[in-house]
Amino acid sequence: MRLASFSLAALAGALVLAPRGGQGTPVPAPHSLVAARVELGRRLFYDADLSANGTMACATCHEQRHAFADGNTTHPGVTDEPGLRNVPGLANVGRFARLTMADPAMTTLERQVETPLFGTHPVEMGMKGRAREFARRLGGQACYKAMFARAFPAQQGRIDTGTLALALAAFERTITATRAPVDQGPLPPAAKAGKALFARHCAACHAGPDFTDFAYHRIDLTPDQAERGLMDATGREADRGALRTPSLRNVALTGPWWHDGSAPSLASAIARHHLDLAPGATAPLIAYLDAMTDPTLMTRADLDMPATACGQPL
Ligand code: HEC
Ligand code: HEC
């Protein structure tokens, strides 16, 4: 099996269905299979046919130019029911230990796909009870049929929630951001001062390569009736309002900030932590947050809406 010349992120996507190797190590699927899933997943990510009334794609809320967030406080779903939480960016989600803000059981991208498709709290794409329609809607198109056949030969090209989720997740694993100034320098002078402040005041929670410990913390002390946070999953009053530390990858581009989009600036997001910061600390901290931006995430052509499929313009 050839592994050379293929990105780690995309390979990770292939581990799920692959057979097991001699020492119990998963053997990655062949390059061509992963590539076929990524290509299909990319098309699906931009396809509004995945929503009840054909108006909403994943990319409607997760826009490349906003680092896969959307620039709004919250985003209503297909029924116009208001969104409950701010749309997060998706940089490096392929390596997140826990997904979403308040559900510790949400650990795979494949499972997460079901939330926007079928969720009712809030309704996003509105497909609850209608999963069978995917086969009809997509399977009626020769090009989609061919793409599913290429991506899922072992499943006979089946079109269902399972294959849809595998393809979308394979594409999501290519949404990577690892070339920011914090990764490869040079850091502007203001960001250097910010780095030291960040290590002291922030890195306990915003830890690791994506600046999150994937743990849940209650930060904002003003009582927020609407947001129960981790308590929704655990039922414990002590977990009320606790949220997963957000990744800070490309954070300068994912505003407005905070779980409900209620922080209009990075300065206000920092202030709402109620930390004991020296006057003058905010500016260098923001310079360091700015240095977490990998600009290629917004310009990579392979993450944009595909212009063609099966050799035909879309
Ligand atoms: C109506 C807007 C909307 C649509 C459409 C939407 N999302 Fe999201 N997405 C959100 C919001 C809001 C959250 C945060 C939810 C939470 O944490 O409780 C989120 C969270 C996520 C996360 C978790 C990110 C993290 O930091 O853990 C992933 C992954 C994701 N969405 C992928 C998708 C995919 C794939 C689709 C299409 C199948 C999709 N989304 C469609 C609004 C949307
Ligand atoms: C005790 C853990 C903890 C510490 C320490 C901490 N944070 Fe946070 N941070 C969080 C959590 C949890 C949230 C989510 C809060 C919410 O949305 O209600 C957050 C949110 C943020 C956000 C908003 C992100 C977004 O996408 O909405 C920024 C920016 C941020 N923190 C930066 C910092 C900086 C800079 C510091 C240090 C000065 C810091 N944090 C210290 C846990 C922490």
Tab-separated table of N, CA, C and O and ligand atoms in Angstrom, residues 86-89 101 197-206 211 213 215-220 224 227 241-249 251-252 254-263 265-273 275 277 281-282 285-286 288-289 292, ligand 2:
chain	number	residue	atom	x	y	z
A	86	ASN	N	-23.181	30.666	18.166
A	86	ASN	CA	-22.369	31.276	17.116
A	86	ASN	C	-21.701	30.167	16.281
A	86	ASN	O	-21.286	29.154	16.824
A	87	VAL	N	-21.630	30.367	14.979
A	87	VAL	CA	-20.999	29.372	14.103
A	87	VAL	C	-19.479	29.416	14.298
A	87	VAL	O	-18.866	30.458	14.081
A	88	PRO	N	-18.881	28.312	14.706
A	88	PRO	CA	-17.425	28.306	14.894
A	88	PRO	C	-16.700	28.096	13.570
A	88	PRO	O	-17.271	27.554	12.622
A	89	GLY	N	-15.451	28.518	13.483
A	89	GLY	CA	-14.606	28.173	12.345
A	89	GLY	C	-14.306	26.686	12.365
A	89	GLY	O	-14.559	26.006	13.367
A	101	MET	N	-19.596	22.651	21.392
A	101	MET	CA	-19.280	23.400	22.604
A	101	MET	C	-19.633	22.698	23.908
A	101	MET	O	-19.076	23.029	24.948
A	197	LEU	N	2.559	36.948	27.548
A	197	LEU	CA	1.334	37.162	28.331
A	197	LEU	C	0.377	35.977	28.161
A	197	LEU	O	-0.276	35.534	29.115
A	198	PHE	N	0.307	35.476	26.938
A	198	PHE	CA	-0.583	34.356	26.645
A	198	PHE	C	-0.159	33.116	27.445
A	198	PHE	O	-1.001	32.426	28.025
A	199	ALA	N	1.146	32.869	27.475
A	199	ALA	CA	1.645	31.707	28.219
A	199	ALA	C	1.240	31.808	29.692
A	199	ALA	O	0.890	30.808	30.323
A	200	ARG	N	1.263	33.027	30.209
A	200	ARG	CA	0.977	33.225	31.624
A	200	ARG	C	-0.521	33.178	31.944
A	200	ARG	O	-0.935	32.572	32.935
A	201	HIS	N	-1.341	33.810	31.105
A	201	HIS	CA	-2.743	34.008	31.471
A	201	HIS	C	-3.733	33.127	30.720
A	201	HIS	O	-4.894	33.036	31.115
A	202	CYS	N	-3.338	32.545	29.623
A	202	CYS	CA	-4.317	31.920	28.725
A	202	CYS	C	-4.045	30.446	28.453
A	202	CYS	O	-4.974	29.658	28.251
A	203	ALA	N	-2.765	30.075	28.422
A	203	ALA	CA	-2.391	28.761	27.894
A	203	ALA	C	-2.824	27.600	28.787
A	203	ALA	O	-2.804	26.447	28.347
A	204	ALA	N	-3.253	27.884	30.017
A	204	ALA	CA	-3.751	26.786	30.851
A	204	ALA	C	-4.954	26.146	30.178
A	204	ALA	O	-5.128	24.928	30.225
A	205	CYS	N	-5.794	26.948	29.551
A	205	CYS	CA	-6.970	26.417	28.851
A	205	CYS	C	-6.753	26.383	27.341
A	205	CYS	O	-7.076	25.405	26.682
A	206	HIS	N	-6.212	27.471	26.802
A	206	HIS	CA	-5.978	27.514	25.349
A	206	HIS	C	-4.615	26.872	25.085
A	206	HIS	O	-3.637	27.529	24.767
A	211	PHE	N	-4.713	25.542	20.536
A	211	PHE	CA	-5.014	26.483	21.619
A	211	PHE	C	-6.322	26.139	22.330
A	211	PHE	O	-7.126	27.003	22.666
A	213	ASP	N	-7.726	23.027	25.363
A	213	ASP	CA	-7.495	21.814	26.160
A	213	ASP	C	-8.637	20.807	25.977
A	213	ASP	O	-8.641	19.765	26.597
A	215	ALA	N	-11.375	20.877	27.244
A	215	ALA	CA	-12.097	20.699	28.502
A	215	ALA	C	-13.138	21.815	28.620
A	215	ALA	O	-13.139	22.763	27.839
A	216	TYR	N	-14.009	21.680	29.609
A	216	TYR	CA	-15.157	22.578	29.746
A	216	TYR	C	-14.954	23.509	30.934
A	216	TYR	O	-14.615	23.067	32.021
A	217	HIS	N	-15.147	24.779	30.690
A	217	HIS	CA	-14.939	25.783	31.733
A	217	HIS	C	-16.088	26.775	31.717
A	217	HIS	O	-16.582	27.137	30.659
A	218	ARG	N	-16.461	27.220	32.906
A	218	ARG	CA	-17.449	28.294	32.977
A	218	ARG	C	-16.704	29.606	33.119
A	218	ARG	O	-15.995	29.819	34.108
A	219	ILE	N	-16.831	30.484	32.141
A	219	ILE	CA	-16.007	31.677	32.103
A	219	ILE	C	-16.774	32.923	32.505
A	219	ILE	O	-16.379	33.647	33.398
A	220	ASP	N	-17.873	33.166	31.839
A	220	ASP	CA	-18.570	34.433	32.025
A	220	ASP	C	-19.425	34.323	33.275
A	220	ASP	O	-20.289	33.466	33.367
A	224	ASP	N	-26.270	33.477	32.690
A	224	ASP	CA	-26.775	33.443	31.326
A	224	ASP	C	-27.834	32.348	31.299
A	224	ASP	O	-27.536	31.181	31.225
A	227	GLU	N	-27.980	29.669	28.149
A	227	GLU	CA	-26.906	28.707	27.867
A	227	GLU	C	-26.652	27.796	29.061
A	227	GLU	O	-26.091	28.216	30.057
A	241	GLY	N	-23.478	26.258	32.216
A	241	GLY	CA	-22.718	27.329	31.581
A	241	GLY	C	-21.282	26.961	31.221
A	241	GLY	O	-20.575	27.773	30.638
A	242	ALA	N	-20.846	25.733	31.552
A	242	ALA	CA	-19.468	25.350	31.195
A	242	ALA	C	-19.418	24.978	29.717
A	242	ALA	O	-20.259	24.224	29.226
A	243	LEU	N	-18.433	25.522	29.018
A	243	LEU	CA	-18.296	25.281	27.576
A	243	LEU	C	-16.880	24.823	27.257
A	243	LEU	O	-15.935	25.190	27.970
A	244	ARG	N	-16.770	24.060	26.180
A	244	ARG	CA	-15.445	23.618	25.733
A	244	ARG	C	-14.611	24.840	25.354
A	244	ARG	O	-15.088	25.738	24.668
A	245	THR	N	-13.382	24.875	25.803
A	245	THR	CA	-12.488	25.944	25.388
A	245	THR	C	-12.429	25.965	23.868
A	245	THR	O	-12.122	24.949	23.251
A	246	PRO	N	-12.745	27.109	23.250
A	246	PRO	CA	-12.700	27.123	21.786
A	246	PRO	C	-11.268	27.144	21.272
A	246	PRO	O	-10.377	27.703	21.917
A	247	SER	N	-11.062	26.540	20.119
A	247	SER	CA	-9.788	26.680	19.407
A	247	SER	C	-9.599	28.155	19.056
A	247	SER	O	-10.574	28.868	18.838
A	248	LEU	N	-8.362	28.606	19.012
A	248	LEU	CA	-8.117	29.987	18.602
A	248	LEU	C	-7.461	30.064	17.223
A	248	LEU	O	-7.006	31.122	16.798
A	249	ARG	N	-7.432	28.959	16.493
A	249	ARG	CA	-6.907	28.961	15.126
A	249	ARG	C	-7.704	29.942	14.264
A	249	ARG	O	-8.943	29.857	14.214
A	251	VAL	N	-8.613	32.807	14.762
A	251	VAL	CA	-9.684	33.426	15.555
A	251	VAL	C	-9.954	34.879	15.135
A	251	VAL	O	-11.081	35.366	15.254
A	252	ALA	N	-8.938	35.561	14.608
A	252	ALA	CA	-9.148	36.965	14.211
A	252	ALA	C	-10.213	37.083	13.122
A	252	ALA	O	-10.779	38.160	12.923
A	254	THR	N	-13.007	34.916	12.772
A	254	THR	CA	-14.241	34.167	13.032
A	254	THR	C	-15.267	34.956	13.841
A	254	THR	O	-16.235	34.392	14.322
A	255	GLY	N	-15.055	36.257	13.982
A	255	GLY	CA	-15.972	37.067	14.781
A	255	GLY	C	-17.346	37.213	14.138
A	255	GLY	O	-17.484	36.937	12.949
A	256	PRO	N	-18.364	37.666	14.889
A	256	PRO	CA	-18.250	37.998	16.309
A	256	PRO	C	-17.992	36.746	17.154
A	256	PRO	O	-18.233	35.646	16.713
A	257	TRP	N	-17.517	36.982	18.388
A	257	TRP	CA	-17.014	35.897	19.201
A	257	TRP	C	-17.956	35.570	20.360
A	257	TRP	O	-18.964	36.204	20.555
A	258	TRP	N	-17.579	34.573	21.109
A	258	TRP	CA	-18.305	34.060	22.278
A	258	TRP	C	-19.355	33.061	21.802
A	258	TRP	O	-19.751	33.070	20.626
A	259	HIS	N	-19.800	32.189	22.700
A	259	HIS	CA	-20.667	31.070	22.286
A	259	HIS	C	-21.929	31.548	21.586
A	259	HIS	O	-22.500	30.853	20.763
A	260	ASP	N	-22.368	32.787	21.936
A	260	ASP	CA	-23.595	33.311	21.340
A	260	ASP	C	-23.305	34.495	20.430
A	260	ASP	O	-24.215	35.218	20.037
A	261	GLY	N	-22.034	34.693	20.104
A	261	GLY	CA	-21.665	35.793	19.219
A	261	GLY	C	-21.812	37.156	19.866
A	261	GLY	O	-21.832	38.175	19.176
A	262	SER	N	-21.881	37.201	21.193
A	262	SER	CA	-22.171	38.469	21.866
A	262	SER	C	-20.929	39.331	22.121
A	262	SER	O	-21.047	40.422	22.658
A	263	ALA	N	-19.752	38.864	21.749
A	263	ALA	CA	-18.546	39.693	21.881
A	263	ALA	C	-18.183	40.258	20.509
A	263	ALA	O	-17.766	39.523	19.622
A	265	SER	N	-15.781	42.204	19.596
A	265	SER	CA	-14.352	42.408	19.294
A	265	SER	C	-13.540	41.405	20.105
A	265	SER	O	-14.017	40.850	21.109
A	266	LEU	N	-12.294	41.194	19.682
A	266	LEU	CA	-11.411	40.316	20.464
A	266	LEU	C	-11.146	40.928	21.826
A	266	LEU	O	-11.059	40.214	22.831
A	267	ALA	N	-11.073	42.265	21.883
A	267	ALA	CA	-10.844	42.911	23.178
A	267	ALA	C	-11.978	42.584	24.147
A	267	ALA	O	-11.743	42.280	25.322
A	268	SER	N	-13.217	42.607	23.652
A	268	SER	CA	-14.316	42.321	24.579
A	268	SER	C	-14.335	40.833	24.938
A	268	SER	O	-14.663	40.472	26.069
A	269	ALA	N	-13.943	39.966	23.999
A	269	ALA	CA	-13.871	38.537	24.342
A	269	ALA	C	-12.841	38.313	25.448
A	269	ALA	O	-13.080	37.567	26.405
A	270	ILE	N	-11.711	38.992	25.341
A	270	ILE	CA	-10.675	38.836	26.382
A	270	ILE	C	-11.192	39.389	27.713
A	270	ILE	O	-11.069	38.754	28.764
A	271	ALA	N	-11.828	40.571	27.661
A	271	ALA	CA	-12.313	41.201	28.899
A	271	ALA	C	-13.320	40.309	29.608
A	271	ALA	O	-13.371	40.270	30.847
A	272	ARG	N	-14.126	39.580	28.848
A	272	ARG	CA	-15.181	38.773	29.476
A	272	ARG	C	-14.651	37.568	30.234
A	272	ARG	O	-15.412	36.854	30.882
A	273	HIS	N	-13.333	37.307	30.168
A	273	HIS	CA	-12.754	36.240	30.999
A	273	HIS	C	-12.558	36.693	32.449
A	273	HIS	O	-12.251	35.867	33.314
A	275	LEU	N	-10.110	38.186	33.829
A	275	LEU	CA	-8.774	37.848	34.326
A	275	LEU	C	-8.128	39.112	34.868
A	275	LEU	O	-8.501	40.220	34.511
A	277	LEU	N	-5.594	41.166	34.306
A	277	LEU	CA	-4.552	41.538	33.347
A	277	LEU	C	-4.051	42.948	33.622
A	277	LEU	O	-4.835	43.823	33.988
A	281	ALA	N	-2.181	45.106	28.494
A	281	ALA	CA	-1.925	43.720	28.087
A	281	ALA	C	-2.765	43.309	26.873
A	281	ALA	O	-2.378	42.421	26.114
A	282	THR	N	-3.914	43.980	26.716
A	282	THR	CA	-4.841	43.533	25.669
A	282	THR	C	-4.260	43.664	24.266
A	282	THR	O	-4.374	42.742	23.452
A	285	LEU	N	-1.767	40.965	23.429
A	285	LEU	CA	-2.480	39.684	23.337
A	285	LEU	C	-3.200	39.568	21.995
A	285	LEU	O	-3.169	38.516	21.342
A	286	ILE	N	-3.836	40.667	21.570
A	286	ILE	CA	-4.536	40.639	20.279
A	286	ILE	C	-3.532	40.458	19.139
A	286	ILE	O	-3.796	39.727	18.171
A	288	TYR	N	-0.866	38.755	19.288
A	288	TYR	CA	-0.537	37.323	19.278
A	288	TYR	C	-1.696	36.506	18.692
A	288	TYR	O	-1.476	35.575	17.907
A	289	LEU	N	-2.926	36.868	19.035
A	289	LEU	CA	-4.086	36.171	18.435
A	289	LEU	C	-4.078	36.358	16.916
A	289	LEU	O	-4.371	35.427	16.161
A	292	MET	N	-2.095	33.968	14.923
A	292	MET	CA	-2.629	32.599	14.800
A	292	MET	C	-3.368	32.400	13.474
A	292	MET	O	-3.931	31.341	13.227
B	2	HEC	C1	-10.116	28.897	32.410
B	2	HEC	C2	-9.905	28.624	30.996
B	2	HEC	C3	-9.591	29.801	30.076
B	2	HEC	C4	-8.606	30.757	30.209
B	2	HEC	C5	-7.569	30.896	31.321
B	2	HEC	C6	-8.717	31.625	29.061
B	2	HEC	N1	-9.738	31.191	28.269
B	2	HEC	FE1	-10.352	32.082	26.542
B	2	HEC	N2	-11.990	30.928	26.552
B	2	HEC	C7	-12.255	29.871	27.397
B	2	HEC	C8	-13.597	29.393	27.175
B	2	HEC	C9	-14.280	28.227	27.876
B	2	HEC	C10	-14.154	30.207	26.174
B	2	HEC	C11	-15.584	30.159	25.615
B	2	HEC	C12	-16.436	31.164	26.400
B	2	HEC	C13	-17.824	31.398	25.813
B	2	HEC	O1	-17.971	31.358	24.580
B	2	HEC	O2	-18.765	31.608	26.597
B	2	HEC	C14	-13.107	31.143	25.785
B	2	HEC	C15	-13.236	32.083	24.752
B	2	HEC	C16	-12.191	32.833	24.260
B	2	HEC	C17	-12.244	33.646	23.066
B	2	HEC	C18	-13.432	33.728	22.093
B	2	HEC	C19	-13.269	32.656	21.044
B	2	HEC	C20	-14.412	32.526	20.103
B	2	HEC	O3	-14.223	31.914	19.051
B	2	HEC	O4	-15.544	32.982	20.405
B	2	HEC	C21	-11.035	34.260	22.941
B	2	HEC	C22	-10.596	35.192	21.826
B	2	HEC	C23	-10.228	33.837	24.066
B	2	HEC	N3	-10.970	32.970	24.825
B	2	HEC	C24	-8.944	34.257	24.323
B	2	HEC	C25	-8.342	34.105	25.557
B	2	HEC	C26	-7.150	34.816	25.977
B	2	HEC	C27	-6.399	35.803	25.123
B	2	HEC	C28	-6.893	34.416	27.256
B	2	HEC	C29	-5.809	34.921	28.170
B	2	HEC	C30	-5.781	36.366	28.388
B	2	HEC	C31	-7.885	33.413	27.607
B	2	HEC	N4	-8.739	33.270	26.565
B	2	HEC	C32	-7.909	32.720	28.817
B	2	HEC	C33	-11.367	29.383	28.342
B	2	HEC	C34	-10.291	30.097	28.862
